[in-house]
Coordinates of C-alpha atoms and ligand atoms in Angstrom, one line a residue:
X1 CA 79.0 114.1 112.6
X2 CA 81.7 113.4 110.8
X3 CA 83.0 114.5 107.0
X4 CA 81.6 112.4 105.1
X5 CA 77.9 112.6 106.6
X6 CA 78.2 115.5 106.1
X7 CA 78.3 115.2 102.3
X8 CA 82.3 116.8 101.8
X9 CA 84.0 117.1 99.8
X10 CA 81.4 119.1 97.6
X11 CA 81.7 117.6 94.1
X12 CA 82.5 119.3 91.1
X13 CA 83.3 117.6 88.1
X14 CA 86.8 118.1 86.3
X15 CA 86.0 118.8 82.6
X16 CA 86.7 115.2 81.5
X17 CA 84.9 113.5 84.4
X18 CA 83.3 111.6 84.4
X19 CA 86.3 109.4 84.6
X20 CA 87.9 106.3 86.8
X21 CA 91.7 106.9 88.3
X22 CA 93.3 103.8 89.3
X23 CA 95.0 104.2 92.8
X24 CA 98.2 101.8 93.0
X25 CA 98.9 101.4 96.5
X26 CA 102.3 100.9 97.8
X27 CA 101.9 101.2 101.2
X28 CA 102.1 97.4 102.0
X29 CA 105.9 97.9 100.4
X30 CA 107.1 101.4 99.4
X31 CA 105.3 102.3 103.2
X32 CA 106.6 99.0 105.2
X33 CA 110.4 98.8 103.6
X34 CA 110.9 101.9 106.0
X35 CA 109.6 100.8 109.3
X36 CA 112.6 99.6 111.4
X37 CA 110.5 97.3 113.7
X38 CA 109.6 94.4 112.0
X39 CA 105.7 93.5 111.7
X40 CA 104.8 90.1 112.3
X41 CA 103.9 88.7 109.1
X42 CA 99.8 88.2 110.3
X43 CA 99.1 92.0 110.4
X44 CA 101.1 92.9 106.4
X45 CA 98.1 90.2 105.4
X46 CA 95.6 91.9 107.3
X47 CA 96.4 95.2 106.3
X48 CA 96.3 93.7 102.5
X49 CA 93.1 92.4 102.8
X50 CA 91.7 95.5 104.5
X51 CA 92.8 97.8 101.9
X52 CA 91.4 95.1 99.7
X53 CA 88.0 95.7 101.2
X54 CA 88.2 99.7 101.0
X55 CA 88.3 99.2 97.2
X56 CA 91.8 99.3 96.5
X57 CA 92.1 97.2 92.8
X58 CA 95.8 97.0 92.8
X59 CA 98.0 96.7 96.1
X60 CA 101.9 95.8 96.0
X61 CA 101.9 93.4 98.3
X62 CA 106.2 93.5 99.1
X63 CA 109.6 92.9 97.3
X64 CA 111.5 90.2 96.6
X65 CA 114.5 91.7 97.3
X66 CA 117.5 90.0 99.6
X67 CA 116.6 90.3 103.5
X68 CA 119.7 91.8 104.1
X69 CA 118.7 94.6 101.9
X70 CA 115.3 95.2 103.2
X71 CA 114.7 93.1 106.2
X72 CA 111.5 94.1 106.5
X73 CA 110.2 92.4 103.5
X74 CA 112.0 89.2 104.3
X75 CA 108.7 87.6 104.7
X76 CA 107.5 87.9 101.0
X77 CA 107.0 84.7 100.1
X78 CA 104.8 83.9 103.3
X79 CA 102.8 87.2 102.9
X80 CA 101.7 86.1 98.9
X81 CA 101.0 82.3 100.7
X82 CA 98.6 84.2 103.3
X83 CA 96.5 86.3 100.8
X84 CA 93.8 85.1 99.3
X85 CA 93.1 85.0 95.4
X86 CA 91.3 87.7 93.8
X87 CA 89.3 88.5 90.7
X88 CA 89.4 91.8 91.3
X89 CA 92.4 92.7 93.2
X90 CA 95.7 92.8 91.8
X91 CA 99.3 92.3 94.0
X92 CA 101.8 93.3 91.9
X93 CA 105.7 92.5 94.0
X94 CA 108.8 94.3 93.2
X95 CA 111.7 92.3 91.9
X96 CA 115.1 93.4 91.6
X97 CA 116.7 90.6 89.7
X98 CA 116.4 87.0 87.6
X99 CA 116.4 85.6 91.7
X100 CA 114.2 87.6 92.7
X101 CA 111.8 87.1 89.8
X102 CA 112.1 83.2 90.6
X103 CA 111.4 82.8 94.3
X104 CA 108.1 85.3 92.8
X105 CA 106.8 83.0 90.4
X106 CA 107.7 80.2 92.8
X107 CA 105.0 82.1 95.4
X108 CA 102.9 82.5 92.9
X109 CA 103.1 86.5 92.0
X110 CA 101.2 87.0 88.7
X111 CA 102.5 90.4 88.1
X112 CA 106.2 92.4 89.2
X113 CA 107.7 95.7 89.3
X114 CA 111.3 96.5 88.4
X115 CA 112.9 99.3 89.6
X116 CA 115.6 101.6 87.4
X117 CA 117.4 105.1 87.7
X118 CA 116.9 107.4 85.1
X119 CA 120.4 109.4 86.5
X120 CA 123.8 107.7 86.5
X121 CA 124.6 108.5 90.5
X122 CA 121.6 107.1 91.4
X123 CA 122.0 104.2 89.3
X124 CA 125.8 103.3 90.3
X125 CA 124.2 103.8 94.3
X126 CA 121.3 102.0 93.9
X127 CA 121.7 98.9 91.5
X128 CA 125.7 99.6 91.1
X129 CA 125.3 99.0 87.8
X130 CA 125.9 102.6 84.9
X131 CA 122.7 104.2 83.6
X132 CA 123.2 101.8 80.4
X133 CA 124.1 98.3 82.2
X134 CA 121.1 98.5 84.3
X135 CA 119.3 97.6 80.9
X136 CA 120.8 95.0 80.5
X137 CA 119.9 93.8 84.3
X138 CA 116.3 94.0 83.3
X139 CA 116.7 92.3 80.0
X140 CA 116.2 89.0 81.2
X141 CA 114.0 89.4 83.8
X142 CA 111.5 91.2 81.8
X143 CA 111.6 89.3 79.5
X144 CA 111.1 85.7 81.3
X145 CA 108.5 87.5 82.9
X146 CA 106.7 88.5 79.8
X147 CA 107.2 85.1 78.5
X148 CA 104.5 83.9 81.8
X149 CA 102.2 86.5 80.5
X150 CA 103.3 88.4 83.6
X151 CA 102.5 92.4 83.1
X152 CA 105.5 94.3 84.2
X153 CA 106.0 97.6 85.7
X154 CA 108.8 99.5 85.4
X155 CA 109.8 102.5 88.1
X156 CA 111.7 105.3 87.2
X157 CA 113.4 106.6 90.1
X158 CA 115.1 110.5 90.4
X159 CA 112.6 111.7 87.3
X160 CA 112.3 115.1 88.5
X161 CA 115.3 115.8 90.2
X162 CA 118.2 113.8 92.0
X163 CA 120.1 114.8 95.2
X164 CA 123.6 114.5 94.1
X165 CA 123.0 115.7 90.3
X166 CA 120.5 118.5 90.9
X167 CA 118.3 119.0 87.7
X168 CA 117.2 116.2 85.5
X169 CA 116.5 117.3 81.8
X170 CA 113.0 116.0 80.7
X171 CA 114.9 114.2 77.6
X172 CA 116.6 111.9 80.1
X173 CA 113.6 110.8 81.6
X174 CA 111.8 110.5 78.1
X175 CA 114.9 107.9 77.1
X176 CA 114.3 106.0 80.1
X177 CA 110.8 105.4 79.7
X178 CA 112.1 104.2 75.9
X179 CA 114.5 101.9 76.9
X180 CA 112.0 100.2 79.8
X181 CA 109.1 100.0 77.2
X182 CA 111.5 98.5 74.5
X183 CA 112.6 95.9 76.6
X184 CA 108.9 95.0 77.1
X185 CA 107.5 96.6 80.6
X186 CA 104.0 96.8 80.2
X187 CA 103.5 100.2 82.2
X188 CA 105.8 103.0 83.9
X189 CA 105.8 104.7 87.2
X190 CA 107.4 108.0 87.5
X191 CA 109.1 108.7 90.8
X192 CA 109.8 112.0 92.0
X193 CA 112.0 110.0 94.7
X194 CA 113.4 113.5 96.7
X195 CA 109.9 114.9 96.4
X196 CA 111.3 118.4 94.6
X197 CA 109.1 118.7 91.4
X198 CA 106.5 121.3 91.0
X199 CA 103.3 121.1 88.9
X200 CA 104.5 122.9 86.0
X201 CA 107.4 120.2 85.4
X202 CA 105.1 117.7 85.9
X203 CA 102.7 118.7 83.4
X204 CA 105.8 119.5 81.0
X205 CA 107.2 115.9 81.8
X206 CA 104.1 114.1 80.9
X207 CA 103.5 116.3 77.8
X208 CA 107.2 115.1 76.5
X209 CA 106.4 111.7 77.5
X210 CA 103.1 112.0 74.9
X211 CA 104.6 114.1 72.5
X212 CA 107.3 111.0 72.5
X213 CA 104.5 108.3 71.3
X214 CA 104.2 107.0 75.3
X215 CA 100.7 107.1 75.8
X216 CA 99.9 108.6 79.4
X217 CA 97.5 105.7 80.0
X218 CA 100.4 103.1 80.9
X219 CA 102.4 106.1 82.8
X220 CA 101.9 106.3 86.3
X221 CA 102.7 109.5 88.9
X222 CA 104.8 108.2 92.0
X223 CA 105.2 111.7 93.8
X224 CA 107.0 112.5 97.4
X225 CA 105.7 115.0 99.8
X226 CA 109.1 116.3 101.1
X227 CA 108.7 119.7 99.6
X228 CA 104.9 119.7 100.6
X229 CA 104.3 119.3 96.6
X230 CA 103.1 116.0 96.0
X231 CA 99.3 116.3 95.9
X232 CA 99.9 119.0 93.5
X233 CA 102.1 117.1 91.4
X234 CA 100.0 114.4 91.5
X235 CA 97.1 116.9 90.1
X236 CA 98.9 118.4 88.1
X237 CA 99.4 114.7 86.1
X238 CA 95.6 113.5 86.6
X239 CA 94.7 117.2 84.5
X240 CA 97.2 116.4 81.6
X241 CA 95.7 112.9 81.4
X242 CA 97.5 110.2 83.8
X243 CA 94.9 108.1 85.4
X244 CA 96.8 106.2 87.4
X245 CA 98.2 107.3 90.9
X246 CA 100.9 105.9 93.5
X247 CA 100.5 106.8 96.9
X248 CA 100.3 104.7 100.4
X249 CA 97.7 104.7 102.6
X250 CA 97.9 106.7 105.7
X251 CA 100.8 108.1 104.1
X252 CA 102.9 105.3 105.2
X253 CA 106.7 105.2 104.6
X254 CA 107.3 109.1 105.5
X255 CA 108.1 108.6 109.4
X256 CA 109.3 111.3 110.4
X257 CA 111.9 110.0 112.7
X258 CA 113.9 108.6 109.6
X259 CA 115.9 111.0 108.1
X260 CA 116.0 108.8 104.9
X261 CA 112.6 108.2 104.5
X262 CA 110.5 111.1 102.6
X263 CA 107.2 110.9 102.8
X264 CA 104.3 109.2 100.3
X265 CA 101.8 110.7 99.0
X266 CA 98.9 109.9 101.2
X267 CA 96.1 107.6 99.9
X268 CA 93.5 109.1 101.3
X269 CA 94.6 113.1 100.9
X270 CA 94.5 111.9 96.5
X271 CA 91.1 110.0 97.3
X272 CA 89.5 112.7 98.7
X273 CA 91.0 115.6 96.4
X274 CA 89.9 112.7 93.5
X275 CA 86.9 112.3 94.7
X276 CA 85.9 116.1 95.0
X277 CA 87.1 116.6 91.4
X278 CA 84.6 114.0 90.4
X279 CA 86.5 110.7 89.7
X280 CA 85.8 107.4 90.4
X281 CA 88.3 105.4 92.7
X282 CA 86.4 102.9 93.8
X283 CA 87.9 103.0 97.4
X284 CA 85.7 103.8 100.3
X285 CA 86.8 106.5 102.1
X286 CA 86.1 106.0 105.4
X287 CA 87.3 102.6 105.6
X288 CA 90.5 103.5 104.2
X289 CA 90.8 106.0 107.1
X290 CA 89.8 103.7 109.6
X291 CA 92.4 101.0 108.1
X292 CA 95.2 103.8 108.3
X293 CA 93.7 104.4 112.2
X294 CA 93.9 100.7 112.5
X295 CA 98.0 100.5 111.4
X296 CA 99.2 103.8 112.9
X297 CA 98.1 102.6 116.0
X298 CA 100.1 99.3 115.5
X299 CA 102.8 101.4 114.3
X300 CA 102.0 103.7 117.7
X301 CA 102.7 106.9 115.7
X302 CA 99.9 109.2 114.2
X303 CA 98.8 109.3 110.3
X304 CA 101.0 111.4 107.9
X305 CA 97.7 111.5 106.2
X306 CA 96.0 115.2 106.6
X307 CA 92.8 113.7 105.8
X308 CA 93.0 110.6 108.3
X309 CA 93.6 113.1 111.0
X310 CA 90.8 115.2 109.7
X311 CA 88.4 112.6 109.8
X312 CA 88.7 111.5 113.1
X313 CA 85.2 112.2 114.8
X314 CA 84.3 115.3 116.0
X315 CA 81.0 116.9 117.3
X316 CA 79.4 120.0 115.5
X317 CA 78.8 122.4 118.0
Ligands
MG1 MG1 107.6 106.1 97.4

């Protein structure tokens, strides 16, 4: 017998259910970039198309980012050639700049991600560019996008906290999100990139981001387990109205063996807390688990997901 014969989690409905959350799964790239061995470019397809099949309606399928930064990803253009096209499945791809944007288009992306710093250390280490020039990075790229009826995504990395400025006041964050939407992204991901919010500042964060006139229906919740926090968080933001959720299945992209890499939020730990709350995902459970089962074993490490390891078989005795 396993959970979910036997009828777990117990449903009861959050006050506004019922209600869908959309799951945006990054494990494909946020969960891949950190895996030192390179996968053969035959299992990232595979394990696309089987997350497709467990219900997942939007999957980023990589980056088009230089090899040298990411070398794992250096196969994006022949992953997007491999999948096949979708009416109900959505493979957004993270661009970092106007190159990166054209060898997208040129695989035939129809949506992309870009990726700023709401602090300025962050923001000089990452893109090398101030807190205000990166702007002006995104300008065109937005906007060429935008003008091939592309949606774009914008991430906000360090929202909650940032490990070489501590703190980050909620205004800072707000004025991101305000300069990402003004410059035309369609939607906003909010990173908690060190994993050290708590539910009370993410409830606080997304009430800011209303009270500004950004309605919580384009903001996503990107959260970190480092600090153990991130299914809370990521509560915390489905209770205050977000209905859109970043995590990676399995829990991919927290090995624990890299020091630099803090862990996703697993897919399945949100699908199943989601799920008992009494929201629609649309994913299947226990094919999502048995897809994680699937990589982990390819990756020859166990799950970081609790619930994956939970719902491994076991008899009732
Ligand atoms: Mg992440």
């Amino acid at each position: 017998m396993n959970i979910a014969e036997l009828g777990l989690p117990m449903v009861i409905p959050a006050p506004d259910a019922p209600a869908r959350v959309t799951i945006w799964e990054v494990g494909p790239r946020d969960g891949l970039q950190n895996e030192a061995e390179i996968l053969p470019t035959a299992i990232k397809i595979e394990f696309i198309e089987r997350l497709a099949v467990a219900g997942l309606s939007i999957i980023e399928a990589t980056s088009f980012v230089p090899a040298r930064w990411v070398p794992q990803l250096a196969d994006a253009a022949e992953v997007m050639a491999g999948l096949s096209p979708s009416a109900s499945v959505r493979f957004p791809v993270l661009v970092p700049n106007e190159r990166g944007l054209n060898l997208a288009l040129a695989a035939g992306a129809q949506e992309i991600a870009v990726f700023g710093s709401v602090t300025e250390s962050f923001a000089r280490k990452n893109l090398n560019r101030t807190y205000d020039e990166q702007w002006a990075m995104f300008e065109p790229v937005v906007a060429k996008a935008r003008a091939e009826d592309m949606s774009v995504r914008g991430y906000l990395s360090m929202c909650f906290g940032d490990p070489w400025e501590g703190p980050v006041a909620l205004e800072r964050v707000v004025d991101a999100v305000g300069h990402l939407r003004d410059l035309g992204c369609t939607e906003f991901s909010l990173g908690d990139t060190i994993g050290v919010a708590t539910p009370g500042h993410v409830r606080a964060l997304m009430i800011a981001l209303r009270d500004s006139g950004i309605g919580l229906d384009l903001v996503g919740i990107h959260c970190h387990d480092t600090y153990g926090q991130a299914l809370a968080n990521t509560v915390a933001a489905i209770e205050v109205g977000v209905r859109t959720v970043d995590s990676s299945a399995g829990g991919l992209g927290g090995c624990p063996y890299a020091k630099s890499a803090t862990g996703n939020l697993a897919t399945e730990d949100v699908v199943y807390a989601l799920h008992g709350m009494g929201f629609d995902t649309g994913v299947d459970l226990s094919a999502l688990a048995e897809t994680s089962r699937w990589m982990s074993d390819i990756l020859g490490r166990p799950s970081q997901s609790r619930v994956v390891r939970a719902m491994q078989p076991y008899s009732v005795q």
